[in-house]
XYZ file of C-alpha atoms in Angstrom:
555
model
C 121.312 -38.994 61.318
C 123.937 -36.430 62.333
C 122.854 -34.045 59.588
C 119.256 -34.389 60.806
C 120.229 -33.603 64.420
C 122.392 -30.658 63.377
C 119.550 -29.229 61.306
C 117.155 -29.645 64.246
C 119.647 -27.869 66.525
C 120.039 -24.996 64.039
C 116.278 -24.583 63.724
C 115.997 -24.567 67.536
C 118.724 -21.920 67.672
C 116.798 -19.828 65.123
C 113.644 -20.118 67.239
C 115.612 -19.175 70.367
C 117.104 -16.120 68.657
C 113.644 -15.000 67.510
C 112.155 -15.409 70.999
C 115.150 -13.775 72.679
C 114.971 -10.820 70.288
C 111.259 -10.446 70.992
C 111.803 -10.494 74.751
C 114.571 -7.933 74.421
C 112.601 -5.597 72.165
C 109.575 -5.746 74.474
C 111.869 -5.237 77.499
C 110.391 -8.136 79.419
C 111.490 -8.053 83.069
C 108.948 -10.424 84.613
C 110.738 -13.766 85.254
C 107.494 -15.742 84.879
C 106.872 -14.298 81.404
C 110.451 -15.075 80.358
C 110.260 -18.534 81.954
C 107.083 -19.362 80.018
C 108.661 -18.232 76.744
C 111.816 -20.324 77.239
C 109.836 -23.397 78.374
C 107.914 -23.156 75.100
C 111.221 -22.963 73.212
C 112.476 -26.018 75.139
C 109.359 -28.021 74.258
C 109.609 -26.984 70.600
C 113.323 -27.878 70.518
C 112.633 -31.364 71.874
C 109.849 -31.787 69.299
C 111.858 -30.198 66.459
C 112.757 -33.557 64.795
C 109.007 -34.275 64.541
C 108.123 -30.739 63.417
C 110.658 -31.063 60.600
C 108.590 -33.933 59.178
C 105.582 -31.608 58.833
C 106.125 -29.553 55.667
C 103.921 -26.505 56.286
C 105.712 -24.014 54.018
C 107.983 -24.425 50.997
C 110.275 -21.522 50.049
C 112.420 -21.130 46.911
C 116.225 -21.023 47.140
C 117.728 -18.545 44.637
C 120.728 -19.091 42.364
C 123.691 -16.657 42.583
C 125.050 -14.254 39.905
C 128.033 -15.498 37.943
C 130.795 -13.326 36.380
C 130.980 -13.108 32.597
C 134.117 -14.728 31.153
C 134.922 -14.216 27.486
C 135.976 -16.803 24.983
C 139.659 -17.669 24.888
C 140.310 -17.874 28.642
C 140.677 -20.967 30.721
C 139.245 -19.949 34.067
C 137.045 -21.773 36.546
C 133.531 -20.407 37.078
C 133.132 -18.598 40.418
C 129.728 -19.860 41.530
C 130.137 -19.225 45.247
C 130.988 -22.879 45.900
C 134.366 -24.591 45.987
C 135.384 -27.107 43.344
C 136.918 -30.241 44.842
C 138.685 -33.042 42.996
C 138.253 -36.245 44.970
C 140.759 -39.008 44.533
C 139.986 -42.554 45.624
C 142.047 -42.188 48.808
C 140.452 -38.834 49.644
C 136.968 -40.314 49.188
C 137.867 -43.229 51.432
C 139.163 -40.862 54.115
C 136.011 -38.727 53.841
C 133.682 -41.704 54.234
C 135.654 -42.970 57.186
C 135.277 -39.621 58.940
C 131.553 -39.567 58.181
C 131.200 -43.047 59.620
C 132.956 -41.895 62.785
C 130.531 -39.033 63.472
C 127.705 -41.178 64.974
C 130.257 -42.962 67.150
C 131.701 -39.674 68.407
C 128.182 -38.399 69.058
C 127.297 -41.503 71.068
C 130.486 -41.309 73.150
C 129.263 -37.977 74.533
C 125.483 -38.378 74.468
C 125.341 -41.776 76.199
C 127.361 -40.727 79.304
C 125.192 -37.623 79.634
C 122.038 -39.763 79.440
C 123.504 -42.241 81.923
C 124.378 -39.439 84.341
C 120.817 -38.103 84.169
C 119.220 -41.511 84.766
C 121.676 -42.409 87.553
C 121.066 -39.092 89.298
C 117.316 -39.627 89.222
C 117.651 -43.134 90.640
C 120.024 -42.090 93.460
C 117.822 -39.160 94.446
C 114.715 -41.336 94.334
C 116.338 -43.680 96.871
C 117.091 -40.696 99.131
C 113.458 -39.577 98.869
C 112.204 -43.107 99.563
C 114.326 -43.456 102.713
C 113.520 -39.980 104.070
C 111.055 -39.652 106.999
C 107.811 -37.663 106.542
C 107.152 -34.569 108.669
C 103.680 -33.872 109.996
C 103.501 -30.241 111.185
C 101.369 -27.162 110.632
C 104.156 -25.219 108.924
C 104.350 -27.799 106.093
C 100.944 -26.545 104.865
C 99.911 -30.063 103.833
C 102.868 -30.537 101.480
C 104.879 -33.770 101.280
C 107.882 -32.674 103.376
C 110.505 -35.234 104.412
C 113.676 -35.038 106.483
C 116.966 -36.769 105.677
C 120.521 -36.626 106.976
C 121.990 -36.911 103.467
C 121.454 -33.232 102.564
C 122.385 -29.928 104.192
C 119.970 -27.607 102.321
C 116.317 -27.862 101.189
C 115.751 -29.714 97.910
C 112.676 -30.326 95.725
C 112.330 -33.681 93.937
C 109.129 -33.928 91.928
C 106.411 -32.945 94.423
C 108.465 -33.896 97.494
C 110.348 -31.325 99.597
C 113.465 -32.641 101.385
C 114.838 -30.732 104.379
C 117.988 -31.390 106.441
C 117.951 -32.433 110.093
C 118.926 -28.883 111.064
C 115.352 -27.743 110.292
C 114.586 -28.324 113.989
C 116.484 -25.134 114.859
C 114.977 -22.979 112.089
C 113.154 -19.794 113.063
C 109.518 -19.319 111.905
C 110.681 -16.762 109.305
C 113.213 -19.226 107.884
C 110.578 -21.967 107.678
C 108.195 -19.624 105.857
C 110.961 -18.653 103.427
C 111.888 -22.291 102.706
C 108.274 -23.406 102.235
C 107.439 -20.411 100.041
C 110.492 -21.101 97.868
C 110.027 -24.859 97.484
C 106.238 -24.735 97.032
C 106.796 -22.289 94.179
C 109.061 -24.871 92.497
C 106.290 -27.465 92.847
C 103.563 -25.101 91.628
C 105.502 -24.224 88.455
C 106.712 -27.825 87.799
C 110.335 -26.673 87.831
C 111.650 -30.184 88.522
C 110.066 -31.511 85.302
C 111.435 -28.552 83.344
C 114.913 -29.198 84.758
C 114.854 -32.877 83.754
C 113.646 -32.018 80.228
C 116.322 -29.329 79.831
C 119.011 -31.830 80.897
C 117.605 -34.360 78.403
C 117.705 -31.672 75.699
C 121.342 -30.886 76.526
C 122.230 -34.600 76.396
C 120.641 -35.080 72.943
C 121.955 -31.808 71.471
C 125.190 -31.636 73.476
C 127.024 -30.141 70.480
C 124.752 -27.071 70.504
C 125.826 -24.186 72.801
C 122.214 -22.999 72.781
C 121.073 -26.205 74.535
C 123.466 -25.605 77.446
C 122.609 -21.906 77.632
C 118.888 -22.735 77.724
C 119.422 -25.187 80.601
C 121.265 -22.585 82.696
C 118.770 -19.839 81.846
C 115.755 -21.943 82.846
C 117.419 -22.842 86.147
C 118.163 -19.180 86.905
C 114.604 -18.071 86.070
C 113.118 -20.848 88.232
C 115.179 -19.692 91.214
C 114.268 -16.038 90.618
C 110.541 -16.871 90.522
C 110.770 -18.970 93.688
C 112.806 -16.282 95.450
C 110.057 -13.753 94.728
C 107.446 -16.160 96.142
C 109.513 -16.621 99.305
C 110.028 -12.856 99.694
C 106.267 -12.357 99.441
C 105.857 -14.688 102.466
C 108.746 -13.254 104.490
C 108.048 -9.603 103.617
C 111.698 -8.493 103.847
C 114.159 -8.697 100.968
C 117.250 -8.123 103.087
C 116.042 -10.643 105.645
C 115.434 -13.242 102.968
C 118.904 -12.585 101.482
C 120.418 -13.273 104.900
C 118.403 -16.523 105.177
C 119.585 -17.586 101.737
C 123.231 -16.849 102.591
C 122.856 -18.813 105.829
C 121.526 -21.842 103.948
C 124.242 -21.561 101.301
C 127.042 -21.802 103.881
C 126.604 -25.569 104.259
C 124.729 -26.356 101.043
C 125.496 -29.668 99.398
C 123.531 -30.840 96.383
C 122.221 -34.234 95.361
C 122.509 -35.867 91.918
C 118.995 -34.792 90.841
C 116.604 -32.256 92.324
C 116.281 -28.504 92.736
C 118.403 -27.252 95.632
C 117.356 -24.011 97.308
C 120.937 -22.675 97.534
C 122.838 -23.686 94.405
C 126.317 -22.076 94.646
C 126.551 -21.435 90.892
C 123.547 -19.086 90.980
C 123.947 -17.604 94.461
C 125.662 -14.350 93.528
C 123.216 -13.619 90.713
C 120.231 -14.323 92.985
C 121.495 -12.130 95.846
C 122.092 -9.254 93.431
C 118.580 -9.612 92.009
C 116.970 -9.823 95.452
C 118.696 -6.678 96.695
C 118.350 -4.666 93.465
C 114.657 -5.393 92.844
C 112.727 -2.593 94.500
C 109.113 -3.563 93.709
C 107.629 -7.080 93.988
C 107.314 -9.050 90.770
C 103.719 -9.396 89.563
C 102.634 -13.049 89.542
C 101.371 -14.356 86.193
C 98.079 -16.249 86.197
C 98.188 -19.787 84.727
C 95.801 -18.905 81.922
C 98.051 -15.993 80.908
C 101.077 -18.295 80.770
C 99.124 -20.740 78.596
C 98.046 -17.880 76.317
C 101.672 -16.729 75.967
C 102.835 -20.261 75.148
C 100.059 -20.622 72.554
C 101.118 -17.334 70.955
C 104.638 -18.715 70.424
C 103.526 -22.027 68.915
C 102.949 -20.651 65.355
C 106.589 -19.499 65.242
C 107.742 -22.962 66.358
C 105.617 -24.702 63.711
C 106.751 -22.231 61.039
C 110.476 -22.666 61.766
C 110.173 -26.436 62.152
C 107.869 -27.013 59.173
C 109.574 -24.825 56.559
C 111.460 -26.478 53.711
C 113.347 -25.078 50.726
C 113.425 -26.064 47.067
C 115.730 -24.842 44.325
C 114.414 -22.045 42.097
C 116.280 -19.546 39.924
C 116.142 -15.876 40.844
C 116.867 -12.771 38.823
C 119.859 -10.868 40.126
C 121.140 -7.324 39.459
C 123.874 -6.654 36.957
C 127.400 -7.006 38.297
C 129.774 -4.141 37.672
C 132.614 -6.325 36.385
C 135.033 -4.645 33.990
C 135.230 -6.107 30.487
C 138.029 -8.639 29.956
C 139.518 -8.740 26.451
C 139.861 -12.100 24.742
C 143.414 -13.447 24.688
C 144.980 -16.463 23.026
C 144.975 -19.602 25.106
C 148.215 -19.795 27.086
C 149.244 -22.252 29.774
C 148.825 -21.600 33.517
C 146.695 -18.441 33.411
C 145.579 -17.636 36.988
C 141.884 -17.852 37.748
C 139.800 -14.689 37.917
C 139.076 -13.777 41.568
C 135.606 -14.592 42.858
C 133.187 -11.670 42.550
C 131.849 -10.423 45.923
C 128.343 -11.630 46.627
C 125.487 -9.276 45.710
C 122.129 -9.390 47.579
C 119.591 -11.385 45.632
C 116.397 -9.768 44.393
C 113.285 -11.698 45.500
C 112.225 -14.369 43.035
C 109.512 -13.336 40.624
C 106.134 -14.798 41.438
C 104.363 -16.820 38.766
C 101.219 -15.299 37.342
C 98.771 -15.395 34.469
C 100.334 -12.519 32.523
C 103.520 -14.339 31.567
C 106.141 -16.848 32.668
C 109.884 -16.994 33.228
C 112.479 -19.101 31.499
C 116.203 -19.722 31.879
C 118.184 -16.875 30.353
C 121.534 -15.074 30.346
C 122.044 -11.429 29.367
C 125.626 -10.564 28.377
C 126.243 -6.855 27.920
C 129.156 -4.503 28.508
C 131.244 -7.184 30.177
C 128.409 -7.889 32.637
C 126.539 -11.138 33.005
C 123.098 -11.779 34.482
C 122.014 -15.431 34.596
C 118.745 -16.900 35.850
C 118.855 -20.698 35.684
C 119.685 -23.791 37.673
C 120.827 -27.398 37.274
C 121.466 -28.655 33.743
C 119.956 -25.510 32.229
C 122.636 -23.455 33.961
C 125.367 -25.706 32.533
C 124.008 -25.239 29.004
C 123.891 -21.461 29.354
C 127.413 -21.366 30.799
C 128.755 -23.472 27.939
C 127.094 -21.223 25.370
C 128.243 -18.067 27.152
C 131.876 -19.119 26.948
C 131.482 -19.418 23.154
C 130.075 -15.890 22.744
C 132.629 -13.135 22.308
C 130.283 -10.149 22.349
C 126.969 -8.955 23.697
C 124.060 -11.366 23.434
C 120.938 -12.757 25.066
C 120.944 -16.538 25.553
C 117.785 -18.409 26.573
C 116.075 -21.792 26.515
C 112.662 -22.294 24.920
C 110.963 -25.655 24.444
C 114.207 -27.369 25.383
C 116.230 -25.590 22.659
C 119.006 -23.048 23.156
C 118.606 -19.703 21.361
C 120.806 -16.628 21.017
C 120.039 -12.986 20.187
C 122.922 -10.809 19.003
C 120.934 -7.818 17.693
C 122.422 -4.877 19.729
C 119.055 -3.106 19.998
C 117.284 -6.185 21.374
C 120.173 -6.954 23.730
C 120.089 -3.393 25.106
C 116.289 -3.551 25.370
C 116.521 -6.782 27.414
C 119.154 -5.282 29.729
C 117.031 -2.128 30.232
C 114.197 -4.250 31.640
C 116.214 -4.948 34.810
C 118.064 -1.648 35.276
C 115.309 -0.063 37.436
C 116.261 -2.596 40.078
C 119.646 -0.893 40.469
C 117.994 2.363 41.589
C 115.969 0.478 44.207
C 119.088 -1.356 45.358
C 120.893 1.985 45.813
C 118.032 3.305 47.960
C 118.159 0.147 50.047
C 121.877 0.630 50.614
C 121.231 4.202 51.838
C 118.602 2.947 54.292
C 120.981 0.222 55.448
C 123.625 2.854 56.226
C 121.103 4.802 58.291
C 120.127 1.607 60.104
C 123.790 0.927 60.803
C 124.277 4.401 62.296
C 121.235 3.976 64.542
C 122.492 0.551 65.526
C 125.805 2.068 66.625
C 123.930 4.593 68.754
C 121.901 1.741 70.245
C 125.122 -0.110 70.997
C 126.547 2.956 72.758
C 123.440 3.216 74.932
C 123.628 -0.507 75.576
C 127.214 -0.180 76.776
C 126.171 2.628 79.104
C 123.368 0.464 80.472
C 125.857 -2.357 80.889
C 128.124 -0.063 82.889
C 125.202 0.914 85.118
C 124.283 -2.733 85.541
C 127.828 -3.546 86.622
C 127.757 -0.680 89.092
C 124.492 -2.000 90.541
C 125.976 -5.482 90.716
C 129.102 -4.242 92.464
C 126.955 -2.260 94.895
C 124.806 -5.317 95.636
C 127.882 -7.501 96.041
C 129.491 -4.999 98.413
C 126.322 -4.768 100.483
C 125.822 -8.554 100.632
C 129.485 -9.026 101.636
C 129.026 -6.520 104.448
C 125.924 -8.393 105.609
C 127.750 -11.713 105.515
C 130.733 -10.214 107.360
C 128.440 -8.861 110.056
C 126.718 -12.227 110.432
C 130.047 -14.031 110.732
C 131.295 -11.483 113.270
C 128.170 -11.929 115.335
C 128.663 -15.686 115.451
C 132.333 -15.434 116.348
C 131.721 -12.906 119.113
C 128.685 -14.871 120.366
C 126.642 -11.708 120.732
C 123.697 -12.163 123.031
C 121.915 -8.953 122.055
C 120.719 -9.202 118.375
C 119.693 -5.532 118.371
C 123.216 -4.302 118.988
C 124.041 -3.936 115.263
C 120.524 -2.887 114.218
C 121.159 0.898 113.956
C 124.245 0.421 111.787
C 122.415 -2.053 109.550
C 119.458 0.297 109.091
C 121.809 3.112 108.070
C 123.481 0.821 105.543
C 120.099 -0.159 104.126
C 119.151 3.489 103.588
C 122.454 4.293 101.880
C 122.146 1.214 99.690
C 118.546 2.028 98.713
C 119.399 5.626 97.779
C 122.353 4.547 95.621
C 120.254 1.907 93.859
C 117.447 4.444 93.219
C 119.913 6.859 91.590
C 121.311 4.156 89.293
C 117.799 2.970 88.430
C 116.827 6.512 87.378
C 119.821 6.677 85.039
C 118.814 3.339 83.540
C 115.270 4.587 82.928
C 116.599 7.637 81.081
C 118.806 5.425 78.902
C 115.827 3.165 78.269
C 113.747 6.093 77.014
C 116.566 7.107 74.671
C 116.745 3.561 73.322
C 112.990 3.636 72.792
C 113.294 6.720 70.617
C 116.058 5.105 68.550
C 113.951 1.957 68.228
C 111.053 3.997 66.829
C 113.367 5.513 64.202
C 114.655 2.064 63.295
C 111.072 0.858 62.957
C 110.326 3.623 60.432
C 113.434 2.758 58.417
C 112.440 -0.906 58.520
C 109.013 -0.046 57.096
C 110.668 1.892 54.266
C 112.966 -1.059 53.550
C 109.973 -3.383 53.433
C 108.248 -1.082 50.951
C 111.364 -1.002 48.753
C 111.602 -4.778 48.937
C 108.028 -5.172 47.701
C 108.655 -2.670 44.926
C 111.825 -4.535 43.956
C 109.899 -7.804 43.767
C 107.239 -6.172 41.585
C 109.827 -4.667 39.240
C 111.631 -8.009 38.970
C 108.374 -9.792 38.116
C 107.471 -7.214 35.468
C 110.949 -7.527 33.982
C 110.609 -11.331 33.744
C 107.192 -11.056 32.081
C 108.331 -8.430 29.563
C 111.491 -10.413 28.804
C 109.426 -13.550 28.125
C 107.319 -11.640 25.607
C 110.437 -10.174 23.984
C 112.019 -13.619 23.657
C 108.825 -15.137 22.207
C 108.665 -12.335 19.633
C 112.334 -12.852 18.748
C 111.761 -16.575 18.181
C 108.685 -15.885 16.059
C 110.464 -13.253 13.937
C 113.602 -15.317 13.510
C 115.793 -12.757 15.278
C 116.645 -15.418 17.865
C 118.892 -18.059 16.291
C 119.084 -21.656 17.464
C 122.593 -22.389 18.792
C 122.347 -26.199 19.172
């Protein structure tokens, strides 16, 4: 069960990384577009255990290259996996730890589930006991008043307001209704409950907790934009939001208008966003979600099966045979080499398990019991040879000309691999330039954040000073505030222009990276073709060797 949940969480993480990369590459800034994308990821993550039962695509898993070890040594084979010797006590300890995993999982998941259910029940009682409000400014919505909250809260399709709403100005009422009705329109309460359920089930996944926080932040940003559209003044709405946040107190479940954890981020966004955010029509959101579904089905419905793959020759220096002596240290593991794509089956030939031993190098394409047979035969061969299995029998070719001919079939792959390494270096250099630009954009973003924070602190300080001094003339500080607004706007415009210039530079680098990626894709296809041709030609060579008697049976 735990392995199943971990695999589901990893697949969800892979889907999240793909969607996040797509949003970043397309420079999505509309919170509704981003919200729709992450809601689709949330739905796919919750359904991932079911999607994993639908096998839509099966991919081969390639075997790794093994180093050639000559006869007369007593070394372990470096296959990329560790060799463990389990004693009875070690096995008992391992099984006891495995048995403890579901218990440990339940000790965390059950309290999280209980907290979610309890919060919903407590909030439902608050909603049930609250008194309905019948007024024109409610716009026909289900608005109720209760003394158990100090800030507006949305629960399902019900809007809860505190008793202090009686003293709200018309602008503040419009802001609150615009904000909370946006939550209802976009079903943010349902999304919040599902994200909390997802975090409770996959509590061990950092992505689940990040997704919950991100969805909450995007929901508030979207609702803030809806409220600003009704109020018509960003600075005025920021002041309303700060006023509500002063005495905000949440409830166990529900969407509070002034959540302290997100307040700073929201104020910075409100003051830094110059133009209004374009609202996304429902049919466009559904179209975007539908466009992401194939990726969810592909990641959830892909399975892997073992299949041998041809790998390039390893440049391992020849090791001379030595007499068997006690306690000879093991040969270090050879660094991993990128695998060439597996040769596709066709009508012009087939592949078979083989090992080519030449010049101290070893190339093996096999798996399972066939691999064990080739390894055993390889350790008995002291020179260059071609080992292969045909009709269940093990054969060996020691003719130097045929061995060299077999090795030559796969050498063109080395030239393609060298070209790929050159392209990878160029990609790395462009990536470093992208990172430098990203750091510069990050610095600009921090400057904008500090500027927004400084401005919001000045606004809050002015509001507090006005209350303490009990000013009777609200226009007294208006000239100073207008001057501050102009200075703030000019500074933000300058920083935004710098960000646009950096964005254009990143776009140019991205275009160059796209060209290099296309070249790498072309080389990859060529490498796959060369590998397939090599397998086909090798099969014909081996068949001819068996027919002519050049290949000798070794078992």
